[in-house]
Amino acid sequence: MVCGLTSCLGSGAAGGLFSSAVQFFAATQCLVGETWPKDSVLQNGSRYDFIIVGAGTAGSALAARLSEVANFSVLLLEAGGDPPIEAIIPAFRETLKASSVDWNFTSVENNITSQALKRGIEQQPRGKMLGGSGSLNHMVYARGFPSDYHEWASIAGETWNWTNVLKYFMKTEHMTDTNIVNNPELMVYHGRGGAIEVSGTNEVMFSIKKFLQAFEELGFKTVPDMTYPNSIGAGCFSHTIRNGERDSSLRALLNNANSTSLHILKDTFVTKIIIENGTAIGIEAVKDDKTFLFYADREVILSAGTFNTPKLLMLSGVGRSEHLRSLGIDVVADLPVGSNLHDHAMVLAFLVADNGTCVSDEAENSMEAIKYLYDRTGFLAKADNMAAYLPLSSSEPTVPEFALYPTCIPQFSPFRSGCLTLGLNEDLCTELHNLNQEYELVTIAAVLLKPKSRGKVELNSINPFDDPLIYAGTFSEEQDLDHFPRLIKMAWSIADTNYFRSKNARVIKPWVEACSNLTESAWIKCMSRAMVTSAWHSVGTAAMGTVVDGDLKVLGINGLRVVDASVMPKIIRGNTNAPVVMIAEIAADLIKEHYSVSRTGTNLNNMTIGNLTASSMPNISQPNINLADVIENNDMINSSLIEVEITNVELITTTDRLSDIDDTVNVA
């Protein structure tokens, strides 16, 4: 006999109360979700001002910004569909990798590096859904550092210098992390009132506290803001989380775009850019096994990501002529598309320790679920990522070249499945799984932030549905590998700090057959070569300066731009999601300016900033004024007390509409 809820709880007052509570929580799970944009109803062969390929981090932001211009018609195409509920709940971020909403890209085995990984290949998870990788990443808010953008500016022009990109980071940002908001020195570099919330937590996990203490013992300064350009050390990241749910360019910008001239098609696979007489005029796509043609009167914009953007360019005849001709593709433009692929190089170090640092049990998990359903708080609502940044030398103490990312794994955790998702081979995962039956595991990801090694992306075939060939090129420059003995030893030294000594922590050196009978430093280099993998931040395959110009226009092709991580000429020192949003924000303004459309003009007559009023701010009524510049240049302002009231927002747009679009036609 199955005991029903009523008979278990009884029919009295207590039974009724508890029964109602259970029914309440059963119902609230239906409230965890989002109303995603609907598929538009479109006609095959219809025309738009702009066609954006890819509704990931960049494409979502760019489409939303362009749709602010009333006379711009925009078509946004996405190969995937709606994100699942796990994409909303921060703690479920790992469950989306190697799933149906992941492109599941992998590198090509080279028989040299990553031989301790399964099949000798690096995993390259990328989001195949609205929001792209911004719907499955760790939500870490990182920007890179000023020196990164000085490099960009030297290659692609002053649009990309630190001073200018900072304005765009601040434009999109709504900083609510109290560790930063309450510090005027830090807030000079952050925005309030932007679309995407950047939050923190006052409830730092016990394990994170112990890692921070360990890094302090090792000589690292604890810093409250991991994006602060004037000091580096160990600290907790802020995250793009709003009210216990993932925030992103999809949720904050695209989902709030209110324009009848923005059209979206999901589950639509773009197979080719149509280029005639040196001009991109449209795209070819497949949806529901039918082929469609859509035309762009102004521009086709690729936001398909570091792997799919070069693939689509090459399929359309834009790429290295030798490679294209080998596949029988007519060359439209001979450009180094797919070259310059690079990523942060990551090697895992392992410790084991007695229980007590990262305790978790099923009863606790169930209570966390109830907390989350009740008010979006607790463990499920957070992402407690932390890191320690290291400079290359004391001559540049505020420029990180390396990072250590520790993670605590409870005893009896389902570690094996995550280990295989990461790509470690069966033997290594079994070894670590067995240790986890007796001990807690501590993994420390040792990451090289500015690698010199380069790989490439090539076509597998002329079939657009074949994944591209990804030649990671990791450690193709030996000097990248030379850094890892120092870095891995630093990670191991956590075991020698006071707290972790009290937990009998010890280093685990995984068995790698090729690395036996070597000295310690030689073993570390051998192990690192065998275990290295991508940190999932690949960039550079349609880089500024070689494939696109400083305005992100493809060289030699009219009406074609690229707006995604592939345009980064050199990788930034940190996670790449926020910089991709910044790239999209700049691209939107570049496009508006190109077509003689003013950016949003703001009447600031009713503005107060600290002790300033509008009358004491010269030229404050001009559009594009940078509030950070005003703040920095006025001694009377306490930047933690900024209050801005904006009225009478006016959007000025062009009237030179190139075509009239019928918004009500059917797909045919």
PDB file of C-alpha atoms in Angstrom, residues 61-276:
ATOM      1  CA  ALA A  61      22.941  42.295 -27.334  1.00  0.00           C
ATOM      2  CA  LEU A  62      23.482  43.619 -30.859  1.00  0.00           C
ATOM      3  CA  ALA A  63      19.969  42.760 -32.073  1.00  0.00           C
ATOM      4  CA  ALA A  64      18.438  44.457 -29.051  1.00  0.00           C
ATOM      5  CA  ARG A  65      20.496  47.618 -29.537  1.00  0.00           C
ATOM      6  CA  LEU A  66      19.850  47.883 -33.271  1.00  0.00           C
ATOM      7  CA  SER A  67      16.139  47.358 -32.701  1.00  0.00           C
ATOM      8  CA  GLU A  68      16.150  50.573 -30.649  1.00  0.00           C
ATOM      9  CA  VAL A  69      16.289  52.419 -33.975  1.00  0.00           C
ATOM     10  CA  ALA A  70      12.734  52.550 -35.279  1.00  0.00           C
ATOM     11  CA  ASN A  71      13.751  52.539 -38.930  1.00  0.00           C
ATOM     12  CA  PHE A  72      16.047  49.517 -38.641  1.00  0.00           C
ATOM     13  CA  SER A  73      14.515  46.152 -39.452  1.00  0.00           C
ATOM     14  CA  VAL A  74      16.529  43.313 -37.931  1.00  0.00           C
ATOM     15  CA  LEU A  75      16.395  39.551 -38.480  1.00  0.00           C
ATOM     16  CA  LEU A  76      18.112  37.452 -35.786  1.00  0.00           C
ATOM     17  CA  LEU A  77      18.755  33.785 -36.592  1.00  0.00           C
ATOM     18  CA  GLU A  78      19.642  31.126 -34.005  1.00  0.00           C
ATOM     19  CA  ALA A  79      20.581  27.491 -34.674  1.00  0.00           C
ATOM     20  CA  GLY A  80      19.284  26.350 -31.270  1.00  0.00           C
ATOM     21  CA  GLY A  81      16.021  26.778 -29.442  1.00  0.00           C
ATOM     22  CA  ASP A  82      14.903  28.036 -26.039  1.00  0.00           C
ATOM     23  CA  PRO A  83      17.192  27.486 -23.027  1.00  0.00           C
ATOM     24  CA  PRO A  84      16.020  24.851 -20.526  1.00  0.00           C
ATOM     25  CA  ILE A  85      15.189  25.678 -16.918  1.00  0.00           C
ATOM     26  CA  GLU A  86      18.721  24.652 -15.887  1.00  0.00           C
ATOM     27  CA  ALA A  87      20.011  27.672 -17.800  1.00  0.00           C
ATOM     28  CA  ILE A  88      18.185  29.949 -15.354  1.00  0.00           C
ATOM     29  CA  ILE A  89      19.200  28.387 -12.022  1.00  0.00           C
ATOM     30  CA  PRO A  90      22.858  29.298 -11.349  1.00  0.00           C
ATOM     31  CA  ALA A  91      23.841  26.088  -9.543  1.00  0.00           C
ATOM     32  CA  PHE A  92      22.821  23.908 -12.502  1.00  0.00           C
ATOM     33  CA  ARG A  93      25.334  25.482 -14.884  1.00  0.00           C
ATOM     34  CA  GLU A  94      27.468  22.335 -15.134  1.00  0.00           C
ATOM     35  CA  THR A  95      24.557  20.117 -16.166  1.00  0.00           C
ATOM     36  CA  LEU A  96      24.226  21.847 -19.545  1.00  0.00           C
ATOM     37  CA  LYS A  97      27.634  20.821 -20.859  1.00  0.00           C
ATOM     38  CA  ALA A  98      27.658  17.753 -23.114  1.00  0.00           C
ATOM     39  CA  SER A  99      23.871  18.094 -23.459  1.00  0.00           C
ATOM     40  CA  SER A 100      21.545  18.768 -26.386  1.00  0.00           C
ATOM     41  CA  VAL A 101      21.977  22.541 -25.884  1.00  0.00           C
ATOM     42  CA  ASP A 102      25.759  22.257 -26.284  1.00  0.00           C
ATOM     43  CA  TRP A 103      27.442  22.244 -29.708  1.00  0.00           C
ATOM     44  CA  ASN A 104      29.793  19.641 -28.182  1.00  0.00           C
ATOM     45  CA  PHE A 105      32.797  20.762 -30.192  1.00  0.00           C
ATOM     46  CA  THR A 106      36.123  18.978 -29.672  1.00  0.00           C
ATOM     47  CA  SER A 107      39.651  19.570 -30.873  1.00  0.00           C
ATOM     48  CA  VAL A 108      41.511  17.367 -33.360  1.00  0.00           C
ATOM     49  CA  GLU A 109      43.921  14.925 -31.724  1.00  0.00           C
ATOM     50  CA  ASN A 110      47.546  15.759 -32.464  1.00  0.00           C
ATOM     51  CA  ASN A 111      49.205  12.818 -30.628  1.00  0.00           C
ATOM     52  CA  ILE A 112      51.376  15.277 -28.695  1.00  0.00           C
ATOM     53  CA  THR A 113      49.319  17.279 -26.170  1.00  0.00           C
ATOM     54  CA  SER A 114      46.302  16.304 -24.056  1.00  0.00           C
ATOM     55  CA  GLN A 115      47.119  12.593 -24.246  1.00  0.00           C
ATOM     56  CA  ALA A 116      45.781  12.040 -20.711  1.00  0.00           C
ATOM     57  CA  LEU A 117      42.403  13.306 -21.913  1.00  0.00           C
ATOM     58  CA  LYS A 118      39.809  10.994 -23.381  1.00  0.00           C
ATOM     59  CA  ARG A 119      40.775  10.247 -27.007  1.00  0.00           C
ATOM     60  CA  GLY A 120      43.516  12.880 -26.692  1.00  0.00           C
ATOM     61  CA  ILE A 121      41.129  15.743 -27.450  1.00  0.00           C
ATOM     62  CA  GLU A 122      40.039  18.925 -25.719  1.00  0.00           C
ATOM     63  CA  GLN A 123      36.356  19.494 -25.000  1.00  0.00           C
ATOM     64  CA  GLN A 124      34.966  22.794 -26.277  1.00  0.00           C
ATOM     65  CA  PRO A 125      31.450  23.292 -24.858  1.00  0.00           C
ATOM     66  CA  ARG A 126      29.479  26.092 -26.519  1.00  0.00           C
ATOM     67  CA  GLY A 127      25.830  27.015 -26.053  1.00  0.00           C
ATOM     68  CA  LYS A 128      23.477  25.991 -28.856  1.00  0.00           C
ATOM     69  CA  MET A 129      20.385  27.925 -27.755  1.00  0.00           C
ATOM     70  CA  LEU A 130      19.181  31.477 -27.306  1.00  0.00           C
ATOM     71  CA  GLY A 131      21.881  33.258 -25.345  1.00  0.00           C
ATOM     72  CA  GLY A 132      24.549  30.888 -26.650  1.00  0.00           C
ATOM     73  CA  SER A 133      27.385  30.258 -24.228  1.00  0.00           C
ATOM     74  CA  GLY A 134      25.996  33.055 -22.056  1.00  0.00           C
ATOM     75  CA  SER A 135      23.241  30.570 -21.176  1.00  0.00           C
ATOM     76  CA  LEU A 136      25.601  27.844 -19.908  1.00  0.00           C
ATOM     77  CA  ASN A 137      28.732  29.612 -18.661  1.00  0.00           C
ATOM     78  CA  HIS A 138      29.719  30.230 -15.029  1.00  0.00           C
ATOM     79  CA  MET A 139      28.387  33.803 -15.068  1.00  0.00           C
ATOM     80  CA  VAL A 140      31.782  35.148 -13.930  1.00  0.00           C
ATOM     81  CA  TYR A 141      32.080  38.890 -14.475  1.00  0.00           C
ATOM     82  CA  ALA A 142      35.593  39.618 -15.702  1.00  0.00           C
ATOM     83  CA  ARG A 143      36.810  42.276 -18.112  1.00  0.00           C
ATOM     84  CA  GLY A 144      40.505  41.741 -18.636  1.00  0.00           C
ATOM     85  CA  PHE A 145      42.951  44.501 -17.781  1.00  0.00           C
ATOM     86  CA  PRO A 146      44.027  47.803 -19.369  1.00  0.00           C
ATOM     87  CA  SER A 147      47.099  46.273 -21.014  1.00  0.00           C
ATOM     88  CA  ASP A 148      44.837  43.883 -22.941  1.00  0.00           C
ATOM     89  CA  TYR A 149      43.045  46.766 -24.601  1.00  0.00           C
ATOM     90  CA  HIS A 150      46.233  48.741 -25.193  1.00  0.00           C
ATOM     91  CA  GLU A 151      47.223  45.752 -27.353  1.00  0.00           C
ATOM     92  CA  TRP A 152      43.903  45.867 -29.192  1.00  0.00           C
ATOM     93  CA  ALA A 153      44.198  49.605 -29.811  1.00  0.00           C
ATOM     94  CA  SER A 154      47.707  49.204 -31.254  1.00  0.00           C
ATOM     95  CA  ILE A 155      46.261  46.710 -33.755  1.00  0.00           C
ATOM     96  CA  ALA A 156      42.779  48.054 -34.524  1.00  0.00           C
ATOM     97  CA  GLY A 157      42.649  51.688 -33.479  1.00  0.00           C
ATOM     98  CA  GLU A 158      41.697  53.810 -30.487  1.00  0.00           C
ATOM     99  CA  THR A 159      38.072  52.630 -30.465  1.00  0.00           C
ATOM    100  CA  TRP A 160      39.436  49.646 -28.548  1.00  0.00           C
ATOM    101  CA  ASN A 161      41.639  51.381 -25.983  1.00  0.00           C
ATOM    102  CA  TRP A 162      40.997  50.867 -22.275  1.00  0.00           C
ATOM    103  CA  THR A 163      39.435  54.293 -21.696  1.00  0.00           C
ATOM    104  CA  ASN A 164      36.862  53.765 -24.411  1.00  0.00           C
ATOM    105  CA  VAL A 165      35.967  50.123 -23.711  1.00  0.00           C
ATOM    106  CA  LEU A 166      35.529  50.957 -20.014  1.00  0.00           C
ATOM    107  CA  LYS A 167      32.675  53.299 -20.953  1.00  0.00           C
ATOM    108  CA  TYR A 168      30.910  50.415 -22.678  1.00  0.00           C
ATOM    109  CA  PHE A 169      31.473  47.990 -19.819  1.00  0.00           C
ATOM    110  CA  MET A 170      29.895  50.564 -17.523  1.00  0.00           C
ATOM    111  CA  LYS A 171      27.036  51.238 -19.934  1.00  0.00           C
ATOM    112  CA  THR A 172      25.703  47.671 -19.728  1.00  0.00           C
ATOM    113  CA  GLU A 173      26.518  47.065 -16.075  1.00  0.00           C
ATOM    114  CA  HIS A 174      24.235  47.352 -13.073  1.00  0.00           C
ATOM    115  CA  MET A 175      26.654  46.748 -10.209  1.00  0.00           C
ATOM    116  CA  THR A 176      25.023  45.588  -6.967  1.00  0.00           C
ATOM    117  CA  ASP A 177      27.894  43.696  -5.314  1.00  0.00           C
ATOM    118  CA  THR A 178      28.056  45.482  -1.945  1.00  0.00           C
ATOM    119  CA  ASN A 179      31.786  44.776  -1.611  1.00  0.00           C
ATOM    120  CA  ILE A 180      32.198  47.106  -4.589  1.00  0.00           C
ATOM    121  CA  VAL A 181      29.199  49.445  -4.359  1.00  0.00           C
ATOM    122  CA  ASN A 182      30.230  50.600  -0.877  1.00  0.00           C
ATOM    123  CA  ASN A 183      33.762  51.423  -1.996  1.00  0.00           C
ATOM    124  CA  PRO A 184      34.003  54.762  -3.874  1.00  0.00           C
ATOM    125  CA  GLU A 185      37.482  53.940  -5.192  1.00  0.00           C
ATOM    126  CA  LEU A 186      36.183  50.798  -6.886  1.00  0.00           C
ATOM    127  CA  MET A 187      32.919  52.317  -8.102  1.00  0.00           C
ATOM    128  CA  VAL A 188      34.760  54.775 -10.349  1.00  0.00           C
ATOM    129  CA  TYR A 189      35.173  51.781 -12.670  1.00  0.00           C
ATOM    130  CA  HIS A 190      31.628  50.427 -12.473  1.00  0.00           C
ATOM    131  CA  GLY A 191      28.183  51.333 -13.750  1.00  0.00           C
ATOM    132  CA  ARG A 192      24.773  51.510 -12.149  1.00  0.00           C
ATOM    133  CA  GLY A 193      21.511  51.297 -14.019  1.00  0.00           C
ATOM    134  CA  GLY A 194      22.743  49.213 -16.953  1.00  0.00           C
ATOM    135  CA  ALA A 195      20.791  46.273 -18.320  1.00  0.00           C
ATOM    136  CA  ILE A 196      22.819  43.371 -16.874  1.00  0.00           C
ATOM    137  CA  GLU A 197      23.072  42.970 -13.118  1.00  0.00           C
ATOM    138  CA  VAL A 198      26.488  42.187 -11.666  1.00  0.00           C
ATOM    139  CA  SER A 199      25.970  40.933  -8.140  1.00  0.00           C
ATOM    140  CA  GLY A 200      27.883  39.491  -5.216  1.00  0.00           C
ATOM    141  CA  THR A 201      27.056  37.597  -2.068  1.00  0.00           C
ATOM    142  CA  ASN A 202      27.645  38.274   1.605  1.00  0.00           C
ATOM    143  CA  GLU A 203      27.358  34.547   2.374  1.00  0.00           C
ATOM    144  CA  VAL A 204      30.691  33.215   1.178  1.00  0.00           C
ATOM    145  CA  MET A 205      30.921  29.441   1.292  1.00  0.00           C
ATOM    146  CA  PHE A 206      33.081  27.963   4.048  1.00  0.00           C
ATOM    147  CA  SER A 207      35.432  26.368   1.524  1.00  0.00           C
ATOM    148  CA  ILE A 208      35.965  29.702  -0.252  1.00  0.00           C
ATOM    149  CA  LYS A 209      36.861  31.348   3.073  1.00  0.00           C
ATOM    150  CA  LYS A 210      39.469  28.655   3.689  1.00  0.00           C
ATOM    151  CA  PHE A 211      40.926  29.031   0.193  1.00  0.00           C
ATOM    152  CA  LEU A 212      41.207  32.801   0.689  1.00  0.00           C
ATOM    153  CA  GLN A 213      42.965  32.245   4.022  1.00  0.00           C
ATOM    154  CA  ALA A 214      45.346  29.817   2.332  1.00  0.00           C
ATOM    155  CA  PHE A 215      46.200  32.299  -0.417  1.00  0.00           C
ATOM    156  CA  GLU A 216      46.818  35.009   2.201  1.00  0.00           C
ATOM    157  CA  GLU A 217      49.329  32.698   3.898  1.00  0.00           C
ATOM    158  CA  LEU A 218      51.000  32.220   0.529  1.00  0.00           C
ATOM    159  CA  GLY A 219      51.451  35.971   0.162  1.00  0.00           C
ATOM    160  CA  PHE A 220      48.449  36.946  -1.948  1.00  0.00           C
ATOM    161  CA  LYS A 221      46.529  40.097  -1.103  1.00  0.00           C
ATOM    162  CA  THR A 222      42.772  39.578  -0.721  1.00  0.00           C
ATOM    163  CA  VAL A 223      40.986  41.970  -3.088  1.00  0.00           C
ATOM    164  CA  PRO A 224      37.289  42.926  -3.031  1.00  0.00           C
ATOM    165  CA  ASP A 225      37.035  43.458  -6.808  1.00  0.00           C
ATOM    166  CA  MET A 226      38.616  41.022  -9.259  1.00  0.00           C
ATOM    167  CA  THR A 227      38.155  43.528 -12.097  1.00  0.00           C
ATOM    168  CA  TYR A 228      39.966  46.411 -10.360  1.00  0.00           C
ATOM    169  CA  PRO A 229      42.696  47.535 -12.767  1.00  0.00           C
ATOM    170  CA  ASN A 230      45.122  48.871 -10.154  1.00  0.00           C
ATOM    171  CA  SER A 231      45.617  45.827  -7.930  1.00  0.00           C
ATOM    172  CA  ILE A 232      45.491  42.048  -8.280  1.00  0.00           C
ATOM    173  CA  GLY A 233      45.382  39.203  -5.764  1.00  0.00           C
ATOM    174  CA  ALA A 234      42.957  36.561  -4.525  1.00  0.00           C
ATOM    175  CA  GLY A 235      39.231  37.163  -4.280  1.00  0.00           C
ATOM    176  CA  CYS A 236      35.702  36.235  -5.187  1.00  0.00           C
ATOM    177  CA  PHE A 237      34.280  37.170  -8.555  1.00  0.00           C
ATOM    178  CA  SER A 238      31.083  39.108  -9.044  1.00  0.00           C
ATOM    179  CA  HIS A 239      28.552  37.261 -11.193  1.00  0.00           C
ATOM    180  CA  THR A 240      25.806  38.133 -13.651  1.00  0.00           C
ATOM    181  CA  ILE A 241      22.984  36.964 -11.399  1.00  0.00           C
ATOM    182  CA  ARG A 242      19.740  38.864 -10.765  1.00  0.00           C
ATOM    183  CA  ASN A 243      17.370  37.819  -7.980  1.00  0.00           C
ATOM    184  CA  GLY A 244      18.831  34.330  -7.841  1.00  0.00           C
ATOM    185  CA  GLU A 245      18.608  33.746 -11.599  1.00  0.00           C
ATOM    186  CA  ARG A 246      21.127  33.928 -14.430  1.00  0.00           C
ATOM    187  CA  ASP A 247      21.315  37.336 -16.048  1.00  0.00           C
ATOM    188  CA  SER A 248      22.699  37.730 -19.553  1.00  0.00           C
ATOM    189  CA  SER A 249      22.411  39.726 -22.743  1.00  0.00           C
ATOM    190  CA  LEU A 250      19.564  37.374 -23.683  1.00  0.00           C
ATOM    191  CA  ARG A 251      17.503  37.934 -20.551  1.00  0.00           C
ATOM    192  CA  ALA A 252      18.418  41.575 -19.906  1.00  0.00           C
ATOM    193  CA  LEU A 253      18.508  42.952 -23.449  1.00  0.00           C
ATOM    194  CA  LEU A 254      16.948  40.711 -26.093  1.00  0.00           C
ATOM    195  CA  ASN A 255      14.064  39.577 -23.915  1.00  0.00           C
ATOM    196  CA  ASN A 256      13.263  43.213 -23.145  1.00  0.00           C
ATOM    197  CA  ALA A 257      13.556  44.487 -26.701  1.00  0.00           C
ATOM    198  CA  ASN A 258      10.225  46.031 -27.575  1.00  0.00           C
ATOM    199  CA  SER A 259      10.246  46.540 -31.306  1.00  0.00           C
ATOM    200  CA  THR A 260       7.992  45.348 -34.087  1.00  0.00           C
ATOM    201  CA  SER A 261      10.962  45.623 -36.456  1.00  0.00           C
ATOM    202  CA  LEU A 262      12.938  42.873 -34.674  1.00  0.00           C
ATOM    203  CA  HIS A 263      12.299  39.386 -36.067  1.00  0.00           C
ATOM    204  CA  ILE A 264      13.671  36.170 -34.574  1.00  0.00           C
ATOM    205  CA  LEU A 265      13.908  32.668 -36.001  1.00  0.00           C
ATOM    206  CA  LYS A 266      15.052  29.831 -33.750  1.00  0.00           C
ATOM    207  CA  ASP A 267      16.169  26.334 -34.763  1.00  0.00           C
ATOM    208  CA  THR A 268      17.397  27.893 -37.992  1.00  0.00           C
ATOM    209  CA  PHE A 269      20.780  26.743 -39.304  1.00  0.00           C
ATOM    210  CA  VAL A 270      22.568  29.248 -41.538  1.00  0.00           C
ATOM    211  CA  THR A 271      24.547  27.427 -44.230  1.00  0.00           C
ATOM    212  CA  LYS A 272      25.994  30.229 -46.351  1.00  0.00           C
ATOM    213  CA  ILE A 273      26.439  33.956 -46.766  1.00  0.00           C
ATOM    214  CA  ILE A 274      25.265  35.112 -50.187  1.00  0.00           C
ATOM    215  CA  ILE A 275      27.997  37.329 -51.654  1.00  0.00           C
ATOM    216  CA  GLU A 276      27.611  38.958 -55.051  1.00  0.00           C
TER     217      GLU A 276
END
